Short mmCIF file of C-alpha atoms in Angstrom, two decimals:
data_model
loop_
_atom_site.label_atom_id
_atom_site.label_comp_id
_atom_site.label_asym_id
_atom_site.label_seq_id
_atom_site.Cartn_x
_atom_site.Cartn_y
_atom_site.Cartn_z
CA MET J 1402 9.62 52.04 -6.54
CA THR J 1403 8.84 48.35 -6.72
CA THR J 1404 8.37 46.54 -10.01
CA ALA J 1405 4.69 46.15 -9.16
CA GLU J 1406 4.29 49.92 -8.74
CA VAL J 1407 6.05 50.67 -12.01
CA VAL J 1408 4.02 48.07 -13.90
CA LYS J 1409 0.77 49.41 -12.47
CA ARG J 1410 1.62 52.85 -13.84
CA ALA J 1411 2.87 51.46 -17.14
CA ALA J 1412 -0.44 49.74 -17.82
CA ASP J 1413 -2.05 53.16 -18.41
CA TYR J 1414 0.26 54.02 -21.33
CA ASP J 1415 -0.43 53.42 -25.02
CA VAL J 1416 3.13 52.38 -25.91
CA ILE J 1417 5.77 50.91 -23.57
CA LEU J 1418 9.32 50.69 -24.92
CA LEU J 1419 11.73 48.18 -23.37
CA GLY J 1420 15.27 49.03 -24.46
CA GLU J 1421 18.17 46.61 -24.54
CA GLU J 1422 21.80 46.04 -25.35
CA HIS J 1423 21.47 43.42 -28.07
CA GLY J 1424 22.51 39.96 -26.97
CA ASN J 1425 22.78 40.81 -23.27
CA GLN J 1426 21.10 37.87 -21.54
CA ASP J 1427 20.55 39.75 -18.27
CA GLN J 1428 18.63 42.43 -20.11
CA HIS J 1429 16.62 39.94 -22.13
CA ARG J 1430 15.56 38.28 -18.89
CA TRP J 1431 14.53 41.70 -17.56
CA GLN J 1432 12.44 42.25 -20.70
CA LEU J 1433 10.80 38.85 -20.23
CA HIS J 1434 10.00 39.53 -16.57
CA THR J 1435 8.68 43.01 -17.35
CA LEU J 1436 6.49 41.80 -20.20
CA SER J 1437 5.16 38.99 -18.01
CA ALA J 1438 4.43 41.45 -15.19
CA LEU J 1439 2.65 43.78 -17.61
CA GLN J 1440 0.54 40.91 -18.89
CA GLY J 1441 -0.37 40.11 -15.29
CA GLN J 1442 -1.47 43.70 -14.69
CA THR J 1443 -3.31 44.34 -17.95
CA ILE J 1444 -3.76 42.82 -21.40
CA VAL J 1445 -0.77 43.60 -23.60
CA ARG J 1446 -2.35 44.09 -27.01
CA ALA J 1447 0.75 43.56 -29.17
CA VAL J 1448 4.53 43.26 -29.03
CA GLY J 1449 6.67 44.91 -31.72
CA LEU J 1450 10.14 43.57 -32.50
CA GLU J 1451 13.08 45.44 -34.00
CA MET J 1452 14.71 42.11 -34.80
CA LEU J 1453 12.74 41.26 -37.95
CA PRO J 1454 11.73 43.25 -41.05
CA ARG J 1455 8.15 43.70 -42.14
CA ASP J 1456 8.39 41.12 -44.91
CA ARG J 1457 8.94 38.40 -42.26
CA GLN J 1458 5.59 39.10 -40.58
CA SER J 1459 4.11 35.82 -41.81
CA SER J 1460 6.75 33.85 -39.89
CA LEU J 1461 5.68 35.60 -36.67
CA ASP J 1462 2.03 34.89 -37.44
CA GLN J 1463 2.78 31.20 -37.98
CA TRP J 1464 4.81 31.06 -34.79
CA LEU J 1465 1.99 32.68 -32.83
CA ALA J 1466 -0.50 30.18 -34.26
CA GLY J 1467 1.68 27.32 -33.01
CA ASP J 1468 2.39 26.08 -36.53
CA ARG J 1469 6.19 26.30 -36.21
CA ASP J 1470 8.76 25.03 -33.73
CA GLU J 1471 11.84 27.08 -32.88
CA ALA J 1472 14.04 25.68 -35.65
CA ALA J 1473 11.37 26.21 -38.31
CA PHE J 1474 10.69 29.74 -37.09
CA LEU J 1475 14.37 30.68 -37.14
CA ARG J 1476 14.73 29.22 -40.62
CA GLU J 1477 11.61 30.75 -42.18
CA SER J 1478 12.04 34.14 -40.53
CA GLU J 1479 15.65 34.18 -41.79
CA TRP J 1480 16.63 35.27 -38.30
CA TYR J 1481 20.36 34.96 -38.86
CA GLU J 1482 20.25 36.82 -42.14
CA HIS J 1483 18.34 39.77 -40.66
CA TRP J 1484 19.61 39.84 -37.09
CA GLY J 1485 23.20 39.19 -36.10
CA HIS J 1486 22.51 38.28 -32.47
CA PRO J 1487 21.80 34.81 -31.03
CA PRO J 1488 18.09 34.01 -30.62
CA GLU J 1489 18.36 32.53 -27.10
CA GLY J 1490 17.52 35.78 -25.36
CA TYR J 1491 14.51 36.45 -27.57
CA LEU J 1492 12.88 33.01 -27.80
CA PRO J 1493 11.46 33.14 -24.24
CA LEU J 1494 9.72 36.40 -25.18
CA LEU J 1495 8.28 34.72 -28.27
CA HIS J 1496 7.13 31.74 -26.23
CA LEU J 1497 5.39 34.05 -23.74
CA ALA J 1498 3.64 35.86 -26.58
CA ARG J 1499 2.49 32.55 -28.03
CA MET J 1500 1.23 31.22 -24.69
CA GLU J 1501 -0.63 34.46 -23.98
CA ARG J 1502 -1.76 34.94 -27.60
CA ILE J 1503 -0.19 38.40 -27.79
CA PRO J 1504 0.09 39.52 -31.44
CA LEU J 1505 3.66 39.98 -32.65
CA ARG J 1506 4.69 42.68 -35.10
CA ALA J 1507 7.86 42.86 -37.21
CA LEU J 1508 8.92 46.52 -37.04
CA ASN J 1509 12.08 46.81 -39.12
CA LEU J 1510 12.92 47.22 -42.79
CA ASP J 1511 14.96 44.77 -44.82
CA ARG J 1512 18.59 45.72 -45.26
CA GLU J 1513 18.38 46.56 -48.95
CA THR J 1514 15.45 48.95 -48.45
CA HIS J 1515 17.00 50.51 -45.38
CA GLY J 1516 20.32 51.08 -47.12
CA ARG J 1517 18.63 52.64 -50.13
CA LEU J 1518 16.59 55.07 -48.03
CA ALA J 1519 19.57 55.99 -45.85
CA GLY J 1520 21.61 56.72 -48.97
CA THR J 1521 19.01 59.07 -50.47
CA ASP J 1522 18.78 62.78 -49.66
CA TRP J 1523 15.04 63.18 -49.11
CA ASP J 1524 15.21 66.89 -49.90
CA ASP J 1525 16.40 65.96 -53.39
CA ASP J 1526 14.11 62.95 -53.81
CA ALA J 1527 11.14 62.95 -51.46
CA SER J 1528 9.49 60.21 -53.53
CA ALA J 1529 12.11 57.69 -52.34
CA LEU J 1530 10.14 57.18 -49.13
CA GLU J 1531 6.75 56.72 -50.80
CA GLY J 1532 5.02 53.44 -50.07
CA ILE J 1533 7.62 52.53 -47.44
CA ILE J 1534 7.61 55.05 -44.59
CA SER J 1535 6.46 58.61 -44.12
CA ARG J 1536 9.13 61.27 -43.82
CA PRO J 1537 10.84 61.11 -40.41
CA ALA J 1538 10.47 64.06 -38.09
CA THR J 1539 13.52 66.28 -37.66
CA PRO J 1540 15.60 64.84 -34.81
CA HIS J 1541 16.20 66.73 -31.59
CA PRO J 1542 19.59 68.50 -31.77
CA ASP J 1543 20.83 66.52 -28.75
CA TYR J 1544 19.93 63.27 -30.50
CA ARG J 1545 21.72 64.32 -33.64
CA ASP J 1546 24.80 65.28 -31.62
CA ARG J 1547 24.72 61.94 -29.83
CA LEU J 1548 24.59 60.08 -33.15
CA ILE J 1549 27.51 62.05 -34.54
CA GLU J 1550 29.51 61.38 -31.38
CA ALA J 1551 28.80 57.66 -31.77
CA LEU J 1552 29.92 57.80 -35.39
CA GLU J 1553 33.15 59.60 -34.47
CA ARG J 1554 34.07 56.74 -32.14
CA HIS J 1555 33.91 54.37 -35.11
CA PRO J 1556 37.34 53.32 -36.46
CA HIS J 1557 36.38 54.47 -39.99
CA ALA J 1558 34.77 57.74 -38.91
CA GLU J 1559 37.05 59.84 -41.11
CA VAL J 1560 35.51 58.38 -44.27
CA ALA J 1561 31.95 58.06 -43.02
CA ASP J 1562 29.07 60.17 -44.28
CA GLN J 1563 27.54 61.89 -41.26
CA GLU J 1564 24.28 62.76 -42.98
CA ARG J 1565 23.82 59.22 -44.25
CA PHE J 1566 24.49 57.89 -40.73
CA VAL J 1567 21.84 60.17 -39.22
CA ARG J 1568 19.36 59.27 -41.97
CA ALA J 1569 20.00 55.57 -41.35
CA GLN J 1570 19.03 55.95 -37.70
CA LEU J 1571 15.99 58.04 -38.54
CA VAL J 1572 14.77 55.44 -41.05
CA TRP J 1573 14.96 52.76 -38.35
CA ASP J 1574 13.24 55.03 -35.82
CA ARG J 1575 10.44 55.98 -38.19
CA ALA J 1576 9.81 52.44 -39.41
CA MET J 1577 9.55 51.09 -35.87
CA ALA J 1578 7.39 54.00 -34.74
CA GLU J 1579 5.01 53.43 -37.66
CA GLY J 1580 4.83 49.72 -36.87
CA LEU J 1581 3.93 50.43 -33.25
CA HIS J 1582 1.42 53.07 -34.34
CA GLU J 1583 -0.24 50.61 -36.71
CA ALA J 1584 -0.37 47.97 -33.97
CA LEU J 1585 -1.93 50.51 -31.62
CA ASP J 1586 -4.58 51.42 -34.21
CA LYS J 1587 -5.35 47.76 -34.90
CA HIS J 1588 -5.22 46.24 -31.42
CA GLY J 1589 -5.47 49.12 -28.97
CA GLY J 1590 -3.03 49.69 -26.13
CA PRO J 1591 -0.83 49.05 -24.42
CA VAL J 1592 1.60 47.98 -27.12
CA VAL J 1593 5.13 46.96 -26.12
CA GLY J 1594 8.21 47.62 -28.27
CA ILE J 1595 11.41 45.55 -27.93
CA MET J 1596 14.38 47.42 -29.39
CA GLY J 1597 17.91 48.69 -28.89
CA ARG J 1598 18.29 51.30 -26.18
CA GLY J 1599 19.86 53.76 -28.60
CA HIS J 1600 16.44 54.13 -30.21
CA VAL J 1601 14.73 55.22 -26.98
CA GLU J 1602 17.20 56.91 -24.62
CA TYR J 1603 16.34 60.43 -23.43
CA GLY J 1604 13.00 60.21 -25.22
CA HIS J 1605 14.70 60.58 -28.58
CA GLY J 1606 14.48 58.28 -31.58
CA VAL J 1607 11.30 56.19 -31.61
CA PRO J 1608 9.46 58.23 -28.91
CA GLU J 1609 10.08 61.38 -30.98
CA GLN J 1610 8.77 59.74 -34.13
CA LEU J 1611 5.74 58.39 -32.27
CA ALA J 1612 4.97 61.90 -31.02
CA ASP J 1613 5.14 63.13 -34.62
CA LEU J 1614 2.60 60.42 -35.50
CA GLY J 1615 0.28 61.65 -32.75
CA VAL J 1616 1.21 59.09 -30.09
CA GLY J 1617 2.43 60.96 -27.05
CA ASP J 1618 1.46 58.54 -24.30
CA VAL J 1619 4.76 56.64 -24.41
CA LEU J 1620 6.73 55.13 -21.52
CA VAL J 1621 10.43 54.26 -21.80
CA LEU J 1622 11.89 51.59 -19.49
CA LEU J 1623 15.59 50.71 -19.47
CA PRO J 1624 17.75 48.23 -17.58
CA HIS J 1625 20.85 49.51 -15.80
CA ALA J 1626 23.71 47.30 -14.68
CA THR J 1627 24.95 48.18 -11.20
CA GLU J 1628 28.64 47.82 -10.41
CA GLU J 1629 30.41 48.30 -7.09
CA ASP J 1630 30.52 52.01 -6.16
CA CYS J 1631 28.72 52.90 -9.40
CA GLU J 1632 26.98 56.18 -10.03
CA PRO J 1633 23.22 56.06 -10.58
CA PRO J 1634 22.06 56.61 -14.16
CA ASP J 1635 21.04 59.99 -15.48
CA THR J 1636 17.41 60.51 -14.47
CA ALA J 1637 16.66 61.87 -17.96
CA LEU J 1638 17.76 58.60 -19.58
CA ALA J 1639 14.32 56.97 -19.32
CA ASP J 1640 11.05 57.26 -17.45
CA PHE J 1641 12.18 54.39 -15.24
CA THR J 1642 15.47 52.50 -15.05
CA TYR J 1643 15.62 49.04 -13.54
CA SER J 1644 18.88 48.30 -11.73
CA TYR J 1645 20.23 44.77 -11.83
CA GLN J 1646 23.45 43.05 -10.87
CA PRO J 1647 25.25 41.73 -13.96
CA GLY J 1648 25.26 37.97 -14.27
CA THR J 1649 25.82 36.02 -17.45
CA GLY J 1650 26.00 39.11 -19.64
CA SER J 1651 26.08 38.49 -23.38
CA ALA J 1652 25.30 35.17 -24.96
CA ASP J 1653 28.16 33.22 -26.45
CA ALA J 1654 28.52 33.78 -30.17
CA PRO J 1655 27.71 30.73 -32.31
CA LEU J 1656 30.63 28.55 -33.25
CA ARG J 1657 32.14 29.22 -36.66
CA LEU J 1658 33.16 26.78 -39.33
CA GLY J 1659 35.37 29.34 -41.01
CA ILE J 1660 33.81 29.17 -44.47
CA MET J 1661 31.85 31.28 -46.89
CA VAL J 1662 29.01 29.63 -48.78
CA GLU J 1663 26.50 30.26 -51.54
CA SER J 1664 23.25 28.46 -52.23
CA ALA J 1665 23.56 25.57 -54.68
CA GLU J 1666 21.03 23.20 -56.21
CA THR J 1667 21.67 20.37 -53.73
CA GLY J 1668 23.10 22.23 -50.72
CA LEU J 1669 25.56 25.01 -49.93
CA GLU J 1670 28.63 25.52 -52.11
CA VAL J 1671 31.78 26.41 -50.20
CA THR J 1672 33.37 29.45 -51.86
CA GLN J 1673 36.12 30.12 -49.33
CA VAL J 1674 37.80 28.33 -46.39
CA SER J 1675 39.81 30.25 -43.78
CA ASP J 1676 43.26 28.88 -43.06
CA GLY J 1677 43.48 27.13 -39.71
CA SER J 1678 39.70 27.13 -39.20
CA ALA J 1679 37.67 24.17 -37.96
CA ALA J 1680 36.52 23.53 -41.54
CA ASP J 1681 40.10 23.67 -42.85
CA ASP J 1682 41.25 21.19 -40.19
CA ALA J 1683 38.38 18.86 -41.12
CA GLY J 1684 39.36 18.86 -44.79
CA ILE J 1685 36.56 21.00 -46.23
CA ARG J 1686 37.71 22.73 -49.41
CA ALA J 1687 36.44 25.46 -51.70
CA GLY J 1688 34.11 23.95 -54.28
CA ASP J 1689 32.69 21.35 -51.90
CA ILE J 1690 28.91 21.16 -51.59
CA LEU J 1691 27.66 20.88 -48.01
CA LEU J 1692 24.76 18.45 -47.98
CA GLU J 1693 24.15 17.71 -44.30
CA ALA J 1694 25.37 18.85 -40.90
CA GLY J 1695 24.57 16.87 -37.78
CA GLY J 1696 22.27 14.65 -39.81
CA GLU J 1697 20.15 17.60 -41.00
CA PRO J 1698 20.00 18.90 -44.60
CA VAL J 1699 21.61 22.32 -45.09
CA ASN J 1700 20.14 23.70 -48.28
CA GLN J 1701 19.94 27.18 -46.71
CA GLN J 1702 22.58 29.13 -44.85
CA SER J 1703 20.16 29.72 -41.97
CA ALA J 1704 19.79 25.95 -41.49
CA LEU J 1705 23.55 25.64 -41.03
CA LEU J 1706 23.64 28.61 -38.65
CA ILE J 1707 20.88 27.10 -36.50
CA ILE J 1708 22.92 23.91 -36.14
CA LEU J 1709 26.07 25.87 -35.27
CA ASN J 1710 24.15 27.98 -32.78
CA ASN J 1711 23.30 24.83 -30.83
CA ALA J 1712 26.91 23.62 -30.86
CA ARG J 1713 29.36 24.22 -28.04
CA LYS J 1714 33.11 24.06 -27.46
CA GLY J 1715 34.36 20.49 -27.57
CA PHE J 1716 31.58 19.60 -29.99
CA ALA J 1717 32.22 17.37 -33.02
CA LEU J 1718 29.92 17.97 -35.99
CA PRO J 1719 29.48 15.30 -38.68
CA ILE J 1720 29.31 16.85 -42.14
CA LYS J 1721 28.29 15.27 -45.44
CA ILE J 1722 29.76 16.87 -48.55
CA SER J 1723 29.83 16.30 -52.27
CA ARG J 1724 33.19 16.79 -53.98
CA ASN J 1725 33.35 16.41 -57.74
CA GLY J 1726 30.28 14.19 -57.56
CA ASP J 1727 31.63 11.94 -54.80
CA ARG J 1728 30.04 11.97 -51.36
CA LYS J 1729 32.28 12.16 -48.31
CA ASP J 1730 31.72 12.10 -44.55
CA LEU J 1731 33.84 14.53 -42.53
CA LEU J 1732 34.00 15.37 -38.83
CA VAL J 1733 34.45 19.00 -37.76
CA ARG J 1734 35.82 19.50 -34.24
CA PHE J 1735 35.34 22.71 -32.29
CA GLU J 1736 37.97 22.14 -29.64
CA ASN J 1737 38.93 25.81 -29.43
CA GLY J 1738 35.45 27.23 -29.91
CA HIS J 1739 35.91 28.13 -33.60
#
């Protein structure tokens, strides 16, 4: 089928889920093209994002209103604190939503809340979920098996808690399903969800939780990288899979200074410096207070990460520090990319 034929069918669904491998630029471009095509076929009523927790909704609202540029949005949404993947693949989606005035919804939970719920046996303490999410539906046995298999491939699987791992995934699934359900109730359909493919494959995860919430008209679309002499994907994987030839793949990880920091009154206090790192070579020491990087104040860790995210190999970053009350200018070089 052509993209146009798929999109024409998709426009009749209440919820359309676009899965991804986080940070894969090819797949983010596919999501952008698909969302744009959907908007050309119908009016997308809302876009839900796994990338941010609910308590960052105001930053999405301000972005949509045009009150924030990219740097301000990344800083105020605490993107780097909540999501470990570079924003380059997601910003075009956010720009499209802003241009088309498509409401954006933060679907996730903050890490502290998620960890607490995953660590609680709901049979022993059903009240733990109250005011946060409703109790997740029992997962399909195949989904549970797939999660356990994924856990067993982890290097620390022998000490991992299988039940906690399953609960952790179900908490994510339920929270995102509820966010999409709320968006559907508020704005009507279709609503698009942007999330990791593990939450949508084979109709498990979020589609299951949506069905439990009474939303059964759900379409799952997934990208599939084609290699030479490759086998086609399992037809049960999604309602439609879009084959593409791999190009740039994953985005480059941001450059690293090689330090650990904590917030201080006037900047960021360096608590640890890795031996042989770019910061170590530049003369940054534990106890220093980072004041500026690249001419910009760095009173929050996210501000520093935004600056590093824009840096590239061969880049030299001017840093202002305070050491024992004395200000110093240092130059950090990223000749080896770290």
